[in-house]
């Protein structure tokens, strides 16, 4: 066992991490890479993880593939109130859990209907816009409505929808886009799928 | 790093310890760091994301930035092609391909552009139109397009933050004043999605139009300068130019001497010490494929030209 992490609980109490870390981390990253490269497109994301509820398997896969001691995690209230979630994430990633959304490199949002304002999170700075938070949302459904997307990674336009989201999501996203190259990036997860809205994407219509 | 992720050592039957590298050489923590940088790079097209470049078992000039990007994205289902100046057979390309054959068992390698899922390149974009599932990884020596105009990193960061690219236009305009045209033929700067000005790496400007609206994902790795940047698929990539001096690519007077291709980038090949020469495709896979399809150039009959 390396010294980089402090087990928060004994292994026997914790759900297992990746059974084949090298292969599963690569496959998970690759799905996210293509999702960010083709905003709104739904990429298959297979995982056998059985993390403690209410953390979903797909959220857990993204966290295990991308987070480590260099990337503080912020948990939304629904995830934060279940202690087992933080224990699982700390043990398998070594990432510190932070209460400060602006200090987080990744934010895990289990209840995207109650999404905090994007401006609560790190936006990056003009010389280093990459110093921003990536939000990982668990949605119940990804679909082709009501939004029309344009921008890098999209041939002409692409249809996109996710449920649940705040009613004013399009307005919030437009405000985020206005900050470009600053702003947050969104990763949407649902059962077996991942999709993304990087900050470069514009919502040009809402049906 | 967890215990499971640590590089494992195996023993040979003779009992001597043999070093077994982690898949694709890099440890998992390094891969995660590079992967995070790649995701930011895709989200902010053309912006140079800093990353903690690792020492690689090859000199910097050999494309350690590209190698690290490739190592971070490669999976066992990938098919890797490595080219240097369009060729799969140069020392540099052979060494990098061999490096991944050794360190990434299970990854297939190919010289066929159409069969590859990941293509690592130095100084060229393949002639064949890339496809939506392909990633082109560029080796980049100097990622900062403003470096020769402003050596201070703090200042170039500011200029990018302000999208202040006046210096670059002044430099190109000085070209015009001196030469009557823009003399830059390699590493010709481009504007990505109307925002960041980016160095496309030392590809001939002939290849710049292939970057625009490409179906493939384009990733750029600079090892010595520790930068990763990206062009997502279907992104507008425009070479900087002026209304009265629009960007133009090189044109070649004759077709490829081996496969008769036109509209491709040609290299000059010296045939003998009496000044004999011919121009042939720089992209050897493209040329070989055309010859296999029966295309013949004016030098095809020569035995030494067939090889
Ligand atoms: Zn040819």
CSV table of C-alpha atoms in Angstrom, one decimal, chain B residues 1-299:
chain,number,residue,atom,x,y,z
B,1,UNK,CA,-1.4,5.5,-6.3
B,2,UNK,CA,-2.9,2.4,-4.8
B,3,UNK,CA,-1.1,-0.9,-4.5
B,4,UNK,CA,-2.9,-2.3,-7.4
B,5,UNK,CA,-1.7,0.5,-9.6
B,6,UNK,CA,1.9,0.3,-8.8
B,7,UNK,CA,4.3,-0.9,-11.5
B,8,UNK,CA,4.6,-4.6,-10.9
B,9,UNK,CA,7.8,-6.5,-11.2
B,10,UNK,CA,7.9,-10.0,-12.4
B,11,UNK,CA,10.6,-12.7,-12.2
B,12,UNK,CA,12.0,-14.7,-15.0
B,13,UNK,CA,12.2,-18.4,-14.8
B,14,UNK,CA,15.9,-18.0,-13.9
B,15,UNK,CA,14.9,-16.1,-10.9
B,16,UNK,CA,16.4,-12.8,-12.2
B,17,UNK,CA,14.0,-9.9,-11.6
B,18,UNK,CA,12.7,-8.5,-14.9
B,19,UNK,CA,11.3,-5.0,-15.0
B,20,UNK,CA,7.7,-5.0,-16.2
B,21,UNK,CA,6.4,-1.5,-17.0
B,22,UNK,CA,2.9,-0.3,-16.2
B,23,UNK,CA,0.8,-0.5,-19.4
B,24,UNK,CA,2.0,2.2,-21.8
B,25,UNK,CA,4.9,3.0,-19.5
B,26,UNK,CA,3.4,5.8,-17.5
B,27,UNK,CA,2.1,5.2,-13.9
B,28,UNK,CA,-1.6,5.6,-13.4
B,29,UNK,CA,-1.3,8.9,-11.4
B,30,UNK,CA,0.6,10.4,-14.3
B,31,UNK,CA,-2.0,9.2,-16.8
B,32,UNK,CA,-4.8,10.7,-14.7
B,33,UNK,CA,-3.0,14.0,-14.6
B,34,UNK,CA,-2.5,14.0,-18.4
B,35,UNK,CA,-6.0,12.8,-19.0
B,36,UNK,CA,-7.4,15.7,-16.9
B,37,UNK,CA,-5.3,18.1,-19.0
B,38,UNK,CA,-6.6,16.5,-22.2
B,39,UNK,CA,-10.2,17.1,-21.1
B,40,UNK,CA,-9.6,20.7,-20.3
B,41,UNK,CA,-7.7,21.1,-23.6
B,42,UNK,CA,-10.7,19.8,-25.6
B,43,UNK,CA,-13.1,22.0,-23.6
B,44,UNK,CA,-11.0,25.1,-24.4
B,45,UNK,CA,-10.0,24.6,-28.0
B,46,UNK,CA,-6.5,26.0,-28.8
B,47,UNK,CA,-5.6,26.9,-25.2
B,48,UNK,CA,-2.3,25.5,-23.9
B,49,UNK,CA,-3.0,23.5,-20.7
B,50,UNK,CA,0.1,23.1,-18.5
B,51,UNK,CA,0.9,19.6,-17.4
B,52,UNK,CA,3.6,17.9,-15.3
B,53,UNK,CA,5.6,16.4,-18.1
B,54,UNK,CA,7.5,13.3,-17.1
B,55,UNK,CA,10.9,12.1,-18.0
B,56,UNK,CA,10.6,9.5,-20.8
B,57,UNK,CA,13.1,7.0,-21.9
B,58,UNK,CA,13.9,9.0,-25.0
B,59,UNK,CA,15.3,12.5,-25.8
B,60,UNK,CA,13.0,15.5,-25.8
B,61,UNK,CA,13.5,16.0,-29.6
B,62,UNK,CA,11.9,12.6,-30.1
B,63,UNK,CA,8.4,13.8,-29.2
B,64,UNK,CA,8.1,13.0,-25.5
B,65,UNK,CA,5.0,15.2,-25.3
B,66,UNK,CA,3.2,13.3,-28.1
B,67,UNK,CA,4.4,10.0,-26.5
B,68,UNK,CA,2.9,11.0,-23.2
B,69,UNK,CA,-0.5,12.0,-24.7
B,70,UNK,CA,-0.6,8.7,-26.7
B,71,UNK,CA,0.3,6.7,-23.6
B,72,UNK,CA,-2.5,8.4,-21.6
B,73,UNK,CA,-5.2,7.7,-24.2
B,74,UNK,CA,-4.1,4.3,-25.5
B,75,UNK,CA,-6.3,1.2,-24.7
B,76,UNK,CA,-5.9,-2.4,-25.6
B,77,UNK,CA,-8.5,-2.1,-28.3
B,78,UNK,CA,-6.5,0.7,-30.1
B,79,UNK,CA,-4.6,0.4,-33.3
B,80,UNK,CA,-1.6,2.7,-33.3
B,81,UNK,CA,0.2,4.3,-36.3
B,82,UNK,CA,3.3,6.5,-35.9
B,83,UNK,CA,4.6,8.8,-38.6
B,84,UNK,CA,7.5,11.1,-38.9
B,85,UNK,CA,7.5,13.6,-41.9
B,86,UNK,CA,4.8,11.3,-43.4
B,87,UNK,CA,6.8,8.1,-43.1
B,88,UNK,CA,6.3,5.1,-40.9
B,89,UNK,CA,9.8,4.0,-41.5
B,90,UNK,CA,12.1,6.7,-40.1
B,91,UNK,CA,14.2,6.1,-37.0
B,92,UNK,CA,12.0,8.3,-34.9
B,93,UNK,CA,8.7,6.6,-36.0
B,94,UNK,CA,10.1,3.1,-35.7
B,95,UNK,CA,11.5,3.8,-32.2
B,96,UNK,CA,8.2,5.2,-30.9
B,97,UNK,CA,6.2,2.4,-32.5
B,98,UNK,CA,8.6,-0.1,-30.9
B,99,UNK,CA,8.3,1.7,-27.5
B,100,UNK,CA,4.5,1.1,-27.5
B,101,UNK,CA,4.8,-2.4,-28.9
B,102,UNK,CA,7.0,-3.2,-25.8
B,103,UNK,CA,5.2,-1.2,-23.1
B,104,UNK,CA,1.6,-1.5,-24.3
B,105,UNK,CA,1.1,-5.2,-25.0
B,106,UNK,CA,-2.2,-5.9,-26.8
B,107,UNK,CA,-2.2,-2.6,-28.7
B,108,UNK,CA,-1.9,-3.4,-32.4
B,109,UNK,CA,0.2,-1.2,-34.7
B,110,UNK,CA,-0.3,-0.5,-38.3
B,111,UNK,CA,1.1,1.7,-41.1
B,112,UNK,CA,-2.4,2.0,-42.7
B,113,UNK,CA,-4.0,5.4,-42.0
B,114,UNK,CA,-7.5,4.0,-42.4
B,115,UNK,CA,-6.9,1.1,-40.0
B,116,UNK,CA,-5.5,3.3,-37.1
B,117,UNK,CA,-7.5,4.6,-34.2
B,118,UNK,CA,-4.6,6.7,-32.8
B,119,UNK,CA,-2.0,8.3,-35.1
B,120,UNK,CA,1.0,9.9,-33.5
B,121,UNK,CA,2.7,12.3,-35.9
B,122,UNK,CA,5.7,14.5,-36.3
B,123,UNK,CA,5.4,17.3,-39.0
B,124,UNK,CA,2.6,16.0,-41.2
B,125,UNK,CA,-1.2,15.4,-41.4
B,126,UNK,CA,-2.0,12.2,-43.4
B,127,UNK,CA,-3.3,12.8,-46.9
B,128,UNK,CA,-6.2,10.5,-46.4
B,129,UNK,CA,-9.3,12.1,-44.9
B,130,UNK,CA,-9.4,11.2,-41.2
B,131,UNK,CA,-12.5,9.6,-39.6
B,132,UNK,CA,-14.6,10.4,-36.6
B,133,UNK,CA,-13.2,7.7,-34.4
B,134,UNK,CA,-9.6,8.6,-35.0
B,135,UNK,CA,-7.3,10.7,-32.8
B,136,UNK,CA,-4.3,12.5,-34.3
B,137,UNK,CA,-1.6,13.2,-31.7
B,138,UNK,CA,1.0,15.8,-32.8
B,139,UNK,CA,4.5,16.0,-31.4
B,140,UNK,CA,5.2,19.7,-30.6
B,141,UNK,CA,8.6,21.2,-30.0
B,142,UNK,CA,7.5,24.8,-29.3
B,143,UNK,CA,3.8,25.1,-28.4
B,144,UNK,CA,3.7,28.9,-28.0
B,145,UNK,CA,3.0,30.7,-31.3
B,146,UNK,CA,4.1,34.0,-29.7
B,147,UNK,CA,7.4,32.7,-28.2
B,148,UNK,CA,9.7,34.3,-30.8
B,149,UNK,CA,7.9,37.6,-30.5
B,150,UNK,CA,7.6,37.6,-26.7
B,151,UNK,CA,9.9,35.3,-24.7
B,152,UNK,CA,8.3,35.8,-21.3
B,153,UNK,CA,5.7,33.2,-20.5
B,154,UNK,CA,3.9,35.6,-18.1
B,155,UNK,CA,3.4,38.0,-21.0
B,156,UNK,CA,2.3,35.5,-23.6
B,157,UNK,CA,-0.2,34.2,-21.1
B,158,UNK,CA,-1.6,37.7,-20.8
B,159,UNK,CA,-1.7,38.2,-24.5
B,160,UNK,CA,-3.7,35.0,-24.9
B,161,UNK,CA,-6.0,36.0,-22.0
B,162,UNK,CA,-6.8,39.3,-23.8
B,163,UNK,CA,-6.9,37.6,-27.2
B,164,UNK,CA,-4.3,40.3,-28.2
B,165,UNK,CA,-2.7,38.8,-31.3
B,166,UNK,CA,-1.5,42.1,-32.8
B,167,UNK,CA,2.1,41.0,-32.5
B,168,UNK,CA,1.5,38.0,-34.6
B,169,UNK,CA,-0.2,40.1,-37.3
B,170,UNK,CA,2.7,42.5,-37.3
B,171,UNK,CA,5.2,39.6,-37.7
B,172,UNK,CA,3.3,38.2,-40.7
B,173,UNK,CA,3.0,41.7,-42.2
B,174,UNK,CA,6.7,42.2,-41.9
B,175,UNK,CA,7.0,39.1,-44.0
B,176,UNK,CA,4.9,40.7,-46.6
B,177,UNK,CA,6.9,43.9,-46.5
B,178,UNK,CA,10.2,42.1,-46.8
B,179,UNK,CA,9.3,39.2,-49.2
B,180,UNK,CA,6.1,40.5,-50.9
B,181,UNK,CA,4.3,37.5,-49.4
B,182,UNK,CA,3.9,35.7,-46.1
B,183,UNK,CA,7.2,33.6,-46.0
B,184,UNK,CA,6.2,31.4,-43.2
B,185,UNK,CA,5.8,27.9,-44.7
B,186,UNK,CA,5.9,25.7,-41.5
B,187,UNK,CA,4.2,26.0,-38.2
B,188,UNK,CA,1.9,28.6,-39.8
B,189,UNK,CA,-0.2,30.0,-36.9
B,190,UNK,CA,-4.0,29.3,-36.9
B,191,UNK,CA,-7.0,30.8,-35.0
B,192,UNK,CA,-9.1,28.1,-33.3
B,193,UNK,CA,-12.9,28.6,-33.1
B,194,UNK,CA,-12.5,32.3,-33.3
B,195,UNK,CA,-10.5,32.6,-30.1
B,196,UNK,CA,-7.1,31.2,-29.4
B,197,UNK,CA,-4.1,31.6,-31.8
B,198,UNK,CA,-2.3,28.2,-31.8
B,199,UNK,CA,0.9,26.8,-33.2
B,200,UNK,CA,-0.1,23.8,-35.4
B,201,UNK,CA,3.4,22.2,-34.8
B,202,UNK,CA,6.0,22.3,-37.6
B,203,UNK,CA,3.7,20.8,-40.3
B,204,UNK,CA,3.9,22.4,-43.7
B,205,UNK,CA,1.2,25.1,-44.1
B,206,UNK,CA,0.0,22.8,-46.9
B,207,UNK,CA,-1.6,20.7,-44.1
B,208,UNK,CA,-3.3,23.6,-42.3
B,209,UNK,CA,-6.6,23.2,-44.2
B,210,UNK,CA,-6.8,19.6,-43.0
B,211,UNK,CA,-7.1,20.8,-39.4
B,212,UNK,CA,-10.3,22.8,-40.2
B,213,UNK,CA,-13.6,20.9,-39.6
B,214,UNK,CA,-11.8,17.6,-39.3
B,215,UNK,CA,-14.0,14.7,-38.2
B,216,UNK,CA,-11.1,13.5,-36.0
B,217,UNK,CA,-9.9,14.7,-32.6
B,218,UNK,CA,-6.6,16.4,-32.7
B,219,UNK,CA,-4.3,16.5,-29.6
B,220,UNK,CA,-1.0,18.3,-29.3
B,221,UNK,CA,1.7,17.4,-26.7
B,222,UNK,CA,4.8,19.4,-26.0
B,223,UNK,CA,7.1,17.5,-23.6
B,224,UNK,CA,9.9,19.9,-22.9
B,225,UNK,CA,7.5,22.9,-22.6
B,226,UNK,CA,4.9,20.8,-20.7
B,227,UNK,CA,1.8,21.8,-22.6
B,228,UNK,CA,-1.2,20.0,-24.0
B,229,UNK,CA,-3.7,21.5,-26.4
B,230,UNK,CA,-6.5,20.3,-28.6
B,231,UNK,CA,-8.8,20.8,-31.5
B,232,UNK,CA,-12.1,19.0,-31.1
B,233,UNK,CA,-13.7,17.4,-34.2
B,234,UNK,CA,-15.5,19.8,-36.5
B,235,UNK,CA,-13.9,23.0,-35.2
B,236,UNK,CA,-13.1,26.0,-37.2
B,237,UNK,CA,-9.4,26.4,-37.7
B,238,UNK,CA,-8.4,29.4,-39.8
B,239,UNK,CA,-4.8,30.4,-40.7
B,240,UNK,CA,-4.0,34.0,-39.9
B,241,UNK,CA,-3.8,36.2,-43.0
B,242,UNK,CA,-4.7,39.5,-44.5
B,243,UNK,CA,-7.5,40.5,-46.9
B,244,UNK,CA,-4.9,41.6,-49.5
B,245,UNK,CA,-2.6,38.7,-48.8
B,246,UNK,CA,-4.9,35.7,-48.3
B,247,UNK,CA,-3.5,32.4,-47.0
B,248,UNK,CA,-2.4,30.1,-49.8
B,249,UNK,CA,-1.0,26.6,-49.7
B,250,UNK,CA,2.0,25.3,-51.6
B,251,UNK,CA,1.4,23.9,-55.1
B,252,UNK,CA,3.5,21.4,-56.8
B,253,UNK,CA,4.2,21.6,-60.5
B,254,UNK,CA,4.2,17.9,-61.2
B,255,UNK,CA,2.3,14.9,-59.7
B,256,UNK,CA,4.0,12.3,-57.5
B,257,UNK,CA,6.7,10.4,-59.6
B,258,UNK,CA,5.6,7.1,-58.1
B,259,UNK,CA,1.8,7.2,-57.9
B,260,UNK,CA,0.9,10.2,-60.0
B,261,UNK,CA,-1.1,11.8,-57.1
B,262,UNK,CA,-1.8,15.5,-57.3
B,263,UNK,CA,-2.9,17.8,-54.6
B,264,UNK,CA,-0.7,16.1,-52.1
B,265,UNK,CA,2.5,17.2,-50.3
B,266,UNK,CA,5.6,16.0,-52.1
B,267,UNK,CA,9.2,15.5,-50.9
B,268,UNK,CA,12.2,15.9,-53.2
B,269,UNK,CA,14.3,12.8,-53.5
B,270,UNK,CA,17.8,12.9,-54.9
B,271,UNK,CA,18.4,10.0,-57.3
B,272,UNK,CA,22.0,10.2,-58.2
B,273,UNK,CA,25.1,12.5,-57.9
B,274,UNK,CA,24.4,14.0,-61.3
B,275,UNK,CA,21.5,16.1,-60.2
B,276,UNK,CA,18.8,13.5,-60.9
B,277,UNK,CA,15.8,14.0,-58.7
B,278,UNK,CA,12.1,13.3,-58.4
B,279,UNK,CA,9.2,14.5,-56.3
B,280,UNK,CA,7.2,11.8,-54.4
B,281,UNK,CA,4.5,11.7,-51.8
B,282,UNK,CA,5.7,12.6,-48.3
B,283,UNK,CA,2.9,10.3,-47.0
B,284,UNK,CA,4.4,6.9,-47.7
B,285,UNK,CA,1.2,5.0,-46.7
B,286,UNK,CA,-0.8,7.1,-49.1
B,287,UNK,CA,1.7,6.6,-51.9
B,288,UNK,CA,2.0,2.8,-51.3
B,289,UNK,CA,-1.7,2.4,-51.2
B,290,UNK,CA,-2.1,4.2,-54.6
B,291,UNK,CA,0.6,2.2,-56.2
B,292,UNK,CA,-1.0,-1.0,-54.9
B,293,UNK,CA,-4.2,0.2,-56.5
B,294,UNK,CA,-2.4,0.4,-59.8
B,295,UNK,CA,-1.5,4.1,-60.1
B,296,UNK,CA,1.8,4.7,-61.8
B,297,UNK,CA,4.0,7.8,-61.9
B,298,UNK,CA,6.6,8.7,-64.4
B,299,UNK,CA,9.4,7.1,-62.4
